[in-house]
């Protein structure tokens, strides 16, 4: 943990305006930052989308091993893992961070822009034919619909934002949750 703290501090010092994006850097860039060789590329501030990093499959396996299963209908294939971010309406969009799992009640189309940086999508109701799931499939974002997540989680979903890690298996329609 001490070594990770040193690495994080060095990366944060090299990119003070984008620290949340730092852990998605390629290993050769991290090495050059730690050696003091890398300068911030002005084009990096325009990067809008973050893809799967090398740790996400490992995180998904850990959450699947220690988490609680919740069942739904597969809506978009793939596996993703991230922080639970419940979005009930437009006022809660500011709670979203890159590589979060978007959890919502209904698959409304106005949430589609969030999928560019989402690790996954879970809805409590809806059908795999909904426009939001079409968007998820086109962006290769794993998704599960009609999940029993709200009832079986045992907490208010709005209060759960940021407190649970979520892994999605969009191939089987299973969502795994565990507390951070």
PDB file of C-alpha atoms in Angstrom:
ATOM      1  CA  UNK A   1       0.000   0.000   0.000  1.00  0.00           C
ATOM      2  CA  UNK A   2       2.896   2.316   0.742  1.00  0.00           C
ATOM      3  CA  UNK A   3       4.324   1.777  -2.749  1.00  0.00           C
ATOM      4  CA  UNK A   4       0.931   2.415  -4.330  1.00  0.00           C
ATOM      5  CA  UNK A   5       0.656   5.660  -2.353  1.00  0.00           C
ATOM      6  CA  UNK A   6       4.066   6.753  -3.699  1.00  0.00           C
ATOM      7  CA  UNK A   7       3.010   5.953  -7.276  1.00  0.00           C
ATOM      8  CA  UNK A   8      -0.327   7.748  -6.872  1.00  0.00           C
ATOM      9  CA  UNK A   9       1.353  10.849  -5.408  1.00  0.00           C
ATOM     10  CA  UNK A  10       3.848  10.975  -8.279  1.00  0.00           C
ATOM     11  CA  UNK A  11       1.102  10.611 -10.875  1.00  0.00           C
ATOM     12  CA  UNK A  12      -1.124  13.206  -9.203  1.00  0.00           C
ATOM     13  CA  UNK A  13       1.760  15.678  -9.165  1.00  0.00           C
ATOM     14  CA  UNK A  14       2.333  15.153 -12.884  1.00  0.00           C
ATOM     15  CA  UNK A  15      -1.353  15.592 -13.808  1.00  0.00           C
ATOM     16  CA  UNK A  16      -3.051  17.721 -11.136  1.00  0.00           C
ATOM     17  CA  UNK A  17      -6.160  18.450 -13.202  1.00  0.00           C
ATOM     18  CA  UNK A  18      -6.900  14.854 -14.177  1.00  0.00           C
ATOM     19  CA  UNK A  19      -6.102  12.675 -11.176  1.00  0.00           C
ATOM     20  CA  UNK A  20      -9.221  10.517 -11.617  1.00  0.00           C
ATOM     21  CA  UNK A  21      -7.932   9.475 -15.056  1.00  0.00           C
ATOM     22  CA  UNK A  22      -4.453   8.557 -13.820  1.00  0.00           C
ATOM     23  CA  UNK A  23      -4.958   4.873 -13.144  1.00  0.00           C
ATOM     24  CA  UNK A  24      -5.860   4.307 -16.789  1.00  0.00           C
ATOM     25  CA  UNK A  25      -2.374   5.208 -18.023  1.00  0.00           C
ATOM     26  CA  UNK A  26      -0.227   2.676 -19.907  1.00  0.00           C
ATOM     27  CA  UNK A  27       2.599   1.185 -17.850  1.00  0.00           C
ATOM     28  CA  UNK A  28       5.353   2.795 -19.960  1.00  0.00           C
ATOM     29  CA  UNK A  29       3.817   6.235 -19.331  1.00  0.00           C
ATOM     30  CA  UNK A  30       3.694   5.538 -15.569  1.00  0.00           C
ATOM     31  CA  UNK A  31       7.350   4.536 -15.587  1.00  0.00           C
ATOM     32  CA  UNK A  32       8.344   7.710 -17.436  1.00  0.00           C
ATOM     33  CA  UNK A  33       6.284   9.836 -15.018  1.00  0.00           C
ATOM     34  CA  UNK A  34       8.005   8.246 -12.026  1.00  0.00           C
ATOM     35  CA  UNK A  35      11.409   8.846 -13.619  1.00  0.00           C
ATOM     36  CA  UNK A  36      10.471  12.483 -14.139  1.00  0.00           C
ATOM     37  CA  UNK A  37      10.779  12.190 -17.927  1.00  0.00           C
ATOM     38  CA  UNK A  38       7.155  12.632 -19.001  1.00  0.00           C
ATOM     39  CA  UNK A  39       5.506  15.959 -19.573  1.00  0.00           C
ATOM     40  CA  UNK A  40       1.748  16.364 -19.714  1.00  0.00           C
ATOM     41  CA  UNK A  41       0.546  16.076 -23.281  1.00  0.00           C
ATOM     42  CA  UNK A  42      -1.816  19.003 -24.069  1.00  0.00           C
ATOM     43  CA  UNK A  43      -3.977  16.641 -26.130  1.00  0.00           C
ATOM     44  CA  UNK A  44      -4.734  14.514 -23.036  1.00  0.00           C
ATOM     45  CA  UNK A  45      -7.181  17.074 -21.687  1.00  0.00           C
ATOM     46  CA  UNK A  46      -9.379  16.462 -24.736  1.00  0.00           C
ATOM     47  CA  UNK A  47      -9.606  12.683 -24.177  1.00  0.00           C
ATOM     48  CA  UNK A  48     -13.220  11.965 -23.308  1.00  0.00           C
ATOM     49  CA  UNK A  49     -13.539   8.192 -23.076  1.00  0.00           C
ATOM     50  CA  UNK A  50     -11.859   5.752 -20.740  1.00  0.00           C
ATOM     51  CA  UNK A  51     -11.855   2.104 -21.702  1.00  0.00           C
ATOM     52  CA  UNK A  52     -11.384  -1.004 -19.626  1.00  0.00           C
ATOM     53  CA  UNK A  53      -8.104  -1.013 -17.748  1.00  0.00           C
ATOM     54  CA  UNK A  54      -6.074  -4.106 -17.010  1.00  0.00           C
ATOM     55  CA  UNK A  55      -7.348  -4.372 -13.416  1.00  0.00           C
ATOM     56  CA  UNK A  56     -11.061  -4.365 -14.160  1.00  0.00           C
ATOM     57  CA  UNK A  57     -11.356  -8.125 -14.921  1.00  0.00           C
ATOM     58  CA  UNK A  58      -9.479  -8.855 -11.681  1.00  0.00           C
ATOM     59  CA  UNK A  59     -11.797  -6.541  -9.723  1.00  0.00           C
ATOM     60  CA  UNK A  60     -14.820  -8.203 -11.318  1.00  0.00           C
ATOM     61  CA  UNK A  61     -13.548 -11.643 -10.262  1.00  0.00           C
ATOM     62  CA  UNK A  62     -13.063 -10.454  -6.673  1.00  0.00           C
ATOM     63  CA  UNK A  63     -16.544  -8.912  -6.478  1.00  0.00           C
ATOM     64  CA  UNK A  64     -18.033 -12.053  -8.035  1.00  0.00           C
ATOM     65  CA  UNK A  65     -16.232 -14.252  -5.499  1.00  0.00           C
ATOM     66  CA  UNK A  66     -17.158 -12.260  -2.404  1.00  0.00           C
ATOM     67  CA  UNK A  67     -20.318 -10.488  -3.531  1.00  0.00           C
ATOM     68  CA  UNK A  68     -24.021 -11.204  -3.514  1.00  0.00           C
ATOM     69  CA  UNK A  69     -25.749 -12.383  -6.698  1.00  0.00           C
ATOM     70  CA  UNK A  70     -28.684 -10.498  -8.171  1.00  0.00           C
ATOM     71  CA  UNK A  71     -30.461 -11.835 -11.236  1.00  0.00           C
ATOM     72  CA  UNK A  72     -31.862 -10.087 -14.269  1.00  0.00           C
ATOM     73  CA  UNK A  73     -32.106 -10.414 -18.030  1.00  0.00           C
ATOM     74  CA  UNK A  74     -28.950 -10.183 -20.164  1.00  0.00           C
ATOM     75  CA  UNK A  75     -29.163  -7.014 -22.281  1.00  0.00           C
ATOM     76  CA  UNK A  76     -25.600  -6.486 -23.551  1.00  0.00           C
ATOM     77  CA  UNK A  77     -22.776  -9.045 -23.398  1.00  0.00           C
ATOM     78  CA  UNK A  78     -19.537  -8.581 -21.518  1.00  0.00           C
ATOM     79  CA  UNK A  79     -18.153  -8.227 -18.018  1.00  0.00           C
ATOM     80  CA  UNK A  80     -17.598  -4.942 -16.203  1.00  0.00           C
ATOM     81  CA  UNK A  81     -16.807  -3.779 -12.695  1.00  0.00           C
ATOM     82  CA  UNK A  82     -16.959  -0.447 -10.914  1.00  0.00           C
ATOM     83  CA  UNK A  83     -18.526   1.703  -8.253  1.00  0.00           C
ATOM     84  CA  UNK A  84     -22.328   1.644  -7.987  1.00  0.00           C
ATOM     85  CA  UNK A  85     -23.784   4.962  -9.171  1.00  0.00           C
ATOM     86  CA  UNK A  86     -27.560   5.171  -8.833  1.00  0.00           C
ATOM     87  CA  UNK A  87     -29.173   7.719 -11.146  1.00  0.00           C
ATOM     88  CA  UNK A  88     -32.878   8.307 -10.623  1.00  0.00           C
ATOM     89  CA  UNK A  89     -33.049  11.574 -12.542  1.00  0.00           C
ATOM     90  CA  UNK A  90     -31.036  14.259 -14.296  1.00  0.00           C
ATOM     91  CA  UNK A  91     -30.078  15.940 -11.014  1.00  0.00           C
ATOM     92  CA  UNK A  92     -27.988  12.926 -10.033  1.00  0.00           C
ATOM     93  CA  UNK A  93     -25.872  12.747 -13.183  1.00  0.00           C
ATOM     94  CA  UNK A  94     -23.152  14.781 -11.418  1.00  0.00           C
ATOM     95  CA  UNK A  95     -22.517  11.788  -9.108  1.00  0.00           C
ATOM     96  CA  UNK A  96     -21.284   9.740 -12.074  1.00  0.00           C
ATOM     97  CA  UNK A  97     -17.539   9.122 -12.452  1.00  0.00           C
ATOM     98  CA  UNK A  98     -15.723   7.316 -15.276  1.00  0.00           C
ATOM     99  CA  UNK A  99     -15.861   3.492 -14.991  1.00  0.00           C
ATOM    100  CA  UNK A 100     -18.884   3.568 -12.657  1.00  0.00           C
ATOM    101  CA  UNK A 101     -21.710   1.089 -13.034  1.00  0.00           C
ATOM    102  CA  UNK A 102     -24.840   3.077 -13.895  1.00  0.00           C
ATOM    103  CA  UNK A 103     -27.844   1.764 -11.966  1.00  0.00           C
ATOM    104  CA  UNK A 104     -31.271   3.219 -12.755  1.00  0.00           C
ATOM    105  CA  UNK A 105     -34.937   2.310 -12.487  1.00  0.00           C
ATOM    106  CA  UNK A 106     -35.996   2.667 -16.134  1.00  0.00           C
ATOM    107  CA  UNK A 107     -33.865   2.477 -19.298  1.00  0.00           C
ATOM    108  CA  UNK A 108     -34.485   6.044 -20.459  1.00  0.00           C
ATOM    109  CA  UNK A 109     -32.608   7.180 -23.597  1.00  0.00           C
ATOM    110  CA  UNK A 110     -31.250  10.384 -22.014  1.00  0.00           C
ATOM    111  CA  UNK A 111     -28.773   8.289 -19.989  1.00  0.00           C
ATOM    112  CA  UNK A 112     -27.051   7.070 -23.176  1.00  0.00           C
ATOM    113  CA  UNK A 113     -24.262   9.720 -23.057  1.00  0.00           C
ATOM    114  CA  UNK A 114     -23.087   8.281 -19.723  1.00  0.00           C
ATOM    115  CA  UNK A 115     -22.373   4.957 -21.392  1.00  0.00           C
ATOM    116  CA  UNK A 116     -19.285   6.383 -23.101  1.00  0.00           C
ATOM    117  CA  UNK A 117     -17.387   6.149 -19.809  1.00  0.00           C
ATOM    118  CA  UNK A 118     -19.492   3.581 -17.922  1.00  0.00           C
ATOM    119  CA  UNK A 119     -18.187   0.169 -16.913  1.00  0.00           C
ATOM    120  CA  UNK A 120     -21.707  -1.236 -17.085  1.00  0.00           C
ATOM    121  CA  UNK A 121     -25.443  -0.622 -16.900  1.00  0.00           C
ATOM    122  CA  UNK A 122     -28.106  -2.140 -14.653  1.00  0.00           C
ATOM    123  CA  UNK A 123     -31.811  -1.293 -14.709  1.00  0.00           C
ATOM    124  CA  UNK A 124     -34.509  -2.407 -12.308  1.00  0.00           C
ATOM    125  CA  UNK A 125     -37.136  -2.600 -15.055  1.00  0.00           C
ATOM    126  CA  UNK A 126     -37.226  -2.567 -18.820  1.00  0.00           C
ATOM    127  CA  UNK A 127     -36.602  -4.811 -21.768  1.00  0.00           C
ATOM    128  CA  UNK A 128     -33.412  -5.653 -23.680  1.00  0.00           C
ATOM    129  CA  UNK A 129     -35.071  -4.034 -26.717  1.00  0.00           C
ATOM    130  CA  UNK A 130     -34.956  -0.554 -25.101  1.00  0.00           C
ATOM    131  CA  UNK A 131     -32.932   2.143 -26.864  1.00  0.00           C
ATOM    132  CA  UNK A 132     -30.532   2.471 -23.907  1.00  0.00           C
ATOM    133  CA  UNK A 133     -29.529  -1.183 -24.277  1.00  0.00           C
ATOM    134  CA  UNK A 134     -29.096  -0.768 -28.030  1.00  0.00           C
ATOM    135  CA  UNK A 135     -26.664   2.037 -27.201  1.00  0.00           C
ATOM    136  CA  UNK A 136     -24.911  -0.174 -24.633  1.00  0.00           C
ATOM    137  CA  UNK A 137     -24.480  -2.962 -27.182  1.00  0.00           C
ATOM    138  CA  UNK A 138     -23.082  -0.578 -29.788  1.00  0.00           C
ATOM    139  CA  UNK A 139     -20.534   0.757 -27.244  1.00  0.00           C
ATOM    140  CA  UNK A 140     -19.682  -2.734 -25.879  1.00  0.00           C
ATOM    141  CA  UNK A 141     -20.918  -1.799 -22.403  1.00  0.00           C
ATOM    142  CA  UNK A 142     -22.174  -4.840 -20.470  1.00  0.00           C
ATOM    143  CA  UNK A 143     -25.777  -4.474 -19.304  1.00  0.00           C
ATOM    144  CA  UNK A 144     -28.452  -6.291 -17.330  1.00  0.00           C
ATOM    145  CA  UNK A 145     -32.130  -5.295 -17.240  1.00  0.00           C
ATOM    146  CA  UNK A 146     -35.051  -6.184 -14.981  1.00  0.00           C
ATOM    147  CA  UNK A 147     -32.640  -6.861 -12.141  1.00  0.00           C
ATOM    148  CA  UNK A 148     -33.789  -7.702  -8.619  1.00  0.00           C
ATOM    149  CA  UNK A 149     -31.010  -5.429  -7.335  1.00  0.00           C
ATOM    150  CA  UNK A 150     -33.206  -2.904  -5.495  1.00  0.00           C
ATOM    151  CA  UNK A 151     -35.140  -5.429  -3.439  1.00  0.00           C
ATOM    152  CA  UNK A 152     -32.335  -7.846  -2.650  1.00  0.00           C
ATOM    153  CA  UNK A 153     -29.662  -5.240  -1.894  1.00  0.00           C
ATOM    154  CA  UNK A 154     -31.540  -4.315   1.277  1.00  0.00           C
ATOM    155  CA  UNK A 155     -30.645  -0.609   1.153  1.00  0.00           C
ATOM    156  CA  UNK A 156     -31.966   2.476  -0.559  1.00  0.00           C
ATOM    157  CA  UNK A 157     -30.189   2.619  -3.922  1.00  0.00           C
ATOM    158  CA  UNK A 158     -29.749   6.395  -3.725  1.00  0.00           C
ATOM    159  CA  UNK A 159     -27.858   5.978  -0.441  1.00  0.00           C
ATOM    160  CA  UNK A 160     -25.798   3.111  -1.907  1.00  0.00           C
ATOM    161  CA  UNK A 161     -24.001   5.297  -4.473  1.00  0.00           C
ATOM    162  CA  UNK A 162     -20.282   4.954  -3.882  1.00  0.00           C
ATOM    163  CA  UNK A 163     -20.673   2.383  -1.106  1.00  0.00           C
ATOM    164  CA  UNK A 164     -20.849  -0.767  -3.224  1.00  0.00           C
ATOM    165  CA  UNK A 165     -18.637  -2.352  -5.835  1.00  0.00           C
ATOM    166  CA  UNK A 166     -20.643  -3.893  -8.663  1.00  0.00           C
ATOM    167  CA  UNK A 167     -19.605  -6.518 -11.188  1.00  0.00           C
ATOM    168  CA  UNK A 168     -21.842  -7.218 -14.171  1.00  0.00           C
ATOM    169  CA  UNK A 169     -21.950 -10.367 -16.233  1.00  0.00           C
ATOM    170  CA  UNK A 170     -23.997  -9.253 -19.223  1.00  0.00           C
ATOM    171  CA  UNK A 171     -23.676 -12.692 -20.806  1.00  0.00           C
ATOM    172  CA  UNK A 172     -25.583 -14.458 -18.015  1.00  0.00           C
ATOM    173  CA  UNK A 173     -27.672 -11.556 -16.676  1.00  0.00           C
ATOM    174  CA  UNK A 174     -26.104 -11.603 -13.210  1.00  0.00           C
ATOM    175  CA  UNK A 175     -25.068  -8.609 -11.113  1.00  0.00           C
ATOM    176  CA  UNK A 176     -22.716  -9.058  -8.148  1.00  0.00           C
ATOM    177  CA  UNK A 177     -22.450  -6.504  -5.333  1.00  0.00           C
ATOM    178  CA  UNK A 178     -20.245  -6.148  -2.307  1.00  0.00           C
ATOM    179  CA  UNK A 179     -19.481  -3.268   0.044  1.00  0.00           C
ATOM    180  CA  UNK A 180     -16.263  -1.359  -0.539  1.00  0.00           C
TER     181      UNK A 180
END
